[in-house]
Amino acid sequence: MLNIILIGAPGSGKGTAAGLFKVEWGMVHLSTGDLLRSEIKKGSELGRFAASFLESGRLLPDEVMMQIMAERIRQPDARQCGVLYDGFPRTLAQAEAFDRMLAEHRQRVDGALMLDVAEEVILSRLTARRVCQGCGAVYNAIDRRPRQEGVCDQCGGAVVQRPDDTQETVRRRIATYEHDTLPVIEHYGRQGVLLKVNPGRELSTVVPAIRAWAQGLLDRRE
Ligand code: ADP
């Protein structure tokens, strides 16, 4: 059982990197952003609470987030194999509470991977990002448009801009990231479990480094 944290600014390519862990090592990809968006879609109590935070690009309160995660890691898929946490922990308080939570299950954070992407890359990528409302497929208004404008190639769903991908909210999300999440990176640096990579515009350039690092973690756990 391996716990890996994925850290990166919005639009740094966490979703793509997560795919690698899913495909190569069969890890569960737990994205708190996806989890909250699906609650909003369902119209659950949590979804109704979370909606205004997501729309404005602010973080949910730490206590709420810790409750959600305590519940989530009790589910069977998260207990069997390794989990890749994407979008959590996002504040130092969440990281410290998470360490305690894992310790209760005799686990710990084995590795933290940081995608260190320049701000101008992130800004241009996020404001051009389009997603399918049906299946979540990701497109790009500049170089990865669906074959038919606004219609998903894979499921025929509507391809739209995420409400929090507008210029103003993107800036807020980046500022929130810098303010709240940099202490999380330092926290894992102090624990000696951090790998920082700089993928620029292409994640593929750092895939070999990520692969070697993750394989090392897996070998050590077995
Ligand atoms: P991003 O593309 O900004 O990395 P995510 O999809 O990970 O965005 O998250 C979207 C939104 O969900 C955040 O802006 C925030 O409102 C909320 N959220 C996600 N994870 C957390 C967390 N760990 N703590 C607080 N809020 C969170």
XYZ file of N, CA, C and O in Angstrom, residues 130-139 144-148 150-159:
100
model
N -10.889 23.113 -22.207
C -12.325 22.834 -22.324
C -12.538 21.403 -21.859
O -11.695 20.542 -22.130
N -13.638 21.148 -21.165
C -13.876 19.778 -20.688
C -15.267 19.300 -21.081
O -16.197 20.108 -21.228
N -15.390 17.995 -21.219
C -16.693 17.420 -21.558
C -17.513 17.280 -20.281
O -17.041 16.710 -19.293
N -18.741 17.782 -20.325
C -19.610 17.697 -19.146
C -20.068 16.268 -18.899
O -20.468 15.923 -17.798
N -20.004 15.448 -19.945
C -20.463 14.071 -19.798
C -19.394 13.169 -19.216
O -19.543 12.645 -18.115
N -18.250 13.025 -19.924
C -17.259 12.022 -19.503
C -15.985 12.636 -18.925
O -15.086 11.916 -18.502
N -15.872 13.959 -18.927
C -14.697 14.596 -18.322
C -13.491 14.678 -19.242
O -12.418 15.135 -18.823
N -13.625 14.245 -20.507
C -12.487 14.329 -21.448
C -12.019 15.783 -21.545
O -12.829 16.707 -21.503
N -10.704 15.962 -21.661
C -10.145 17.315 -21.654
C -9.722 17.723 -23.066
O -9.035 16.977 -23.760
N -10.144 18.910 -23.484
C -9.760 19.459 -24.787
C -9.055 20.791 -24.573
O -8.893 21.252 -23.438
N -6.245 21.345 -29.321
C -6.898 20.033 -29.194
C -8.420 20.227 -29.135
O -9.051 20.037 -28.101
N -8.975 20.692 -30.263
C -10.416 20.916 -30.306
C -11.131 19.610 -30.628
O -10.573 18.771 -31.329
N -12.374 19.463 -30.165
C -13.133 18.285 -30.601
C -13.428 18.400 -32.100
O -13.409 19.508 -32.645
N -13.667 17.258 -32.765
C -13.903 17.286 -34.225
C -15.061 18.211 -34.567
O -14.997 18.990 -35.496
N -16.146 18.113 -33.777
C -17.260 19.040 -34.002
C -17.280 20.021 -32.835
O -17.279 19.606 -31.669
N -17.706 22.044 -29.752
C -18.592 21.933 -28.595
C -19.165 20.551 -28.337
O -19.967 20.380 -27.413
N -18.745 19.543 -29.130
C -19.300 18.194 -28.941
C -18.163 17.202 -28.690
O -17.195 17.152 -29.446
N -18.292 16.414 -27.621
C -17.215 15.494 -27.258
C -17.041 14.371 -28.278
O -18.018 13.729 -28.676
N -15.794 14.129 -28.702
C -15.491 13.052 -29.656
C -15.839 11.689 -29.065
O -16.205 10.762 -29.773
N -15.667 11.578 -27.734
C -15.810 10.258 -27.133
C -17.238 9.896 -26.757
O -17.657 8.771 -26.927
N -17.999 10.876 -26.208
C -19.334 10.500 -25.718
C -20.445 11.382 -26.273
O -21.612 11.173 -25.939
N -20.100 12.395 -27.064
C -21.140 13.258 -27.629
C -21.657 14.319 -26.653
O -22.563 15.079 -26.980
N -21.070 14.344 -25.440
C -21.485 15.326 -24.432
C -21.068 16.747 -24.823
O -20.321 16.942 -25.785
N -21.542 17.722 -24.039
C -21.217 19.122 -24.342
C -19.819 19.462 -23.836
O -19.473 19.174 -22.690
N -18.997 20.063 -24.709
C -17.640 20.465 -24.337
C -17.664 21.956 -23.982
O -18.015 22.786 -24.817
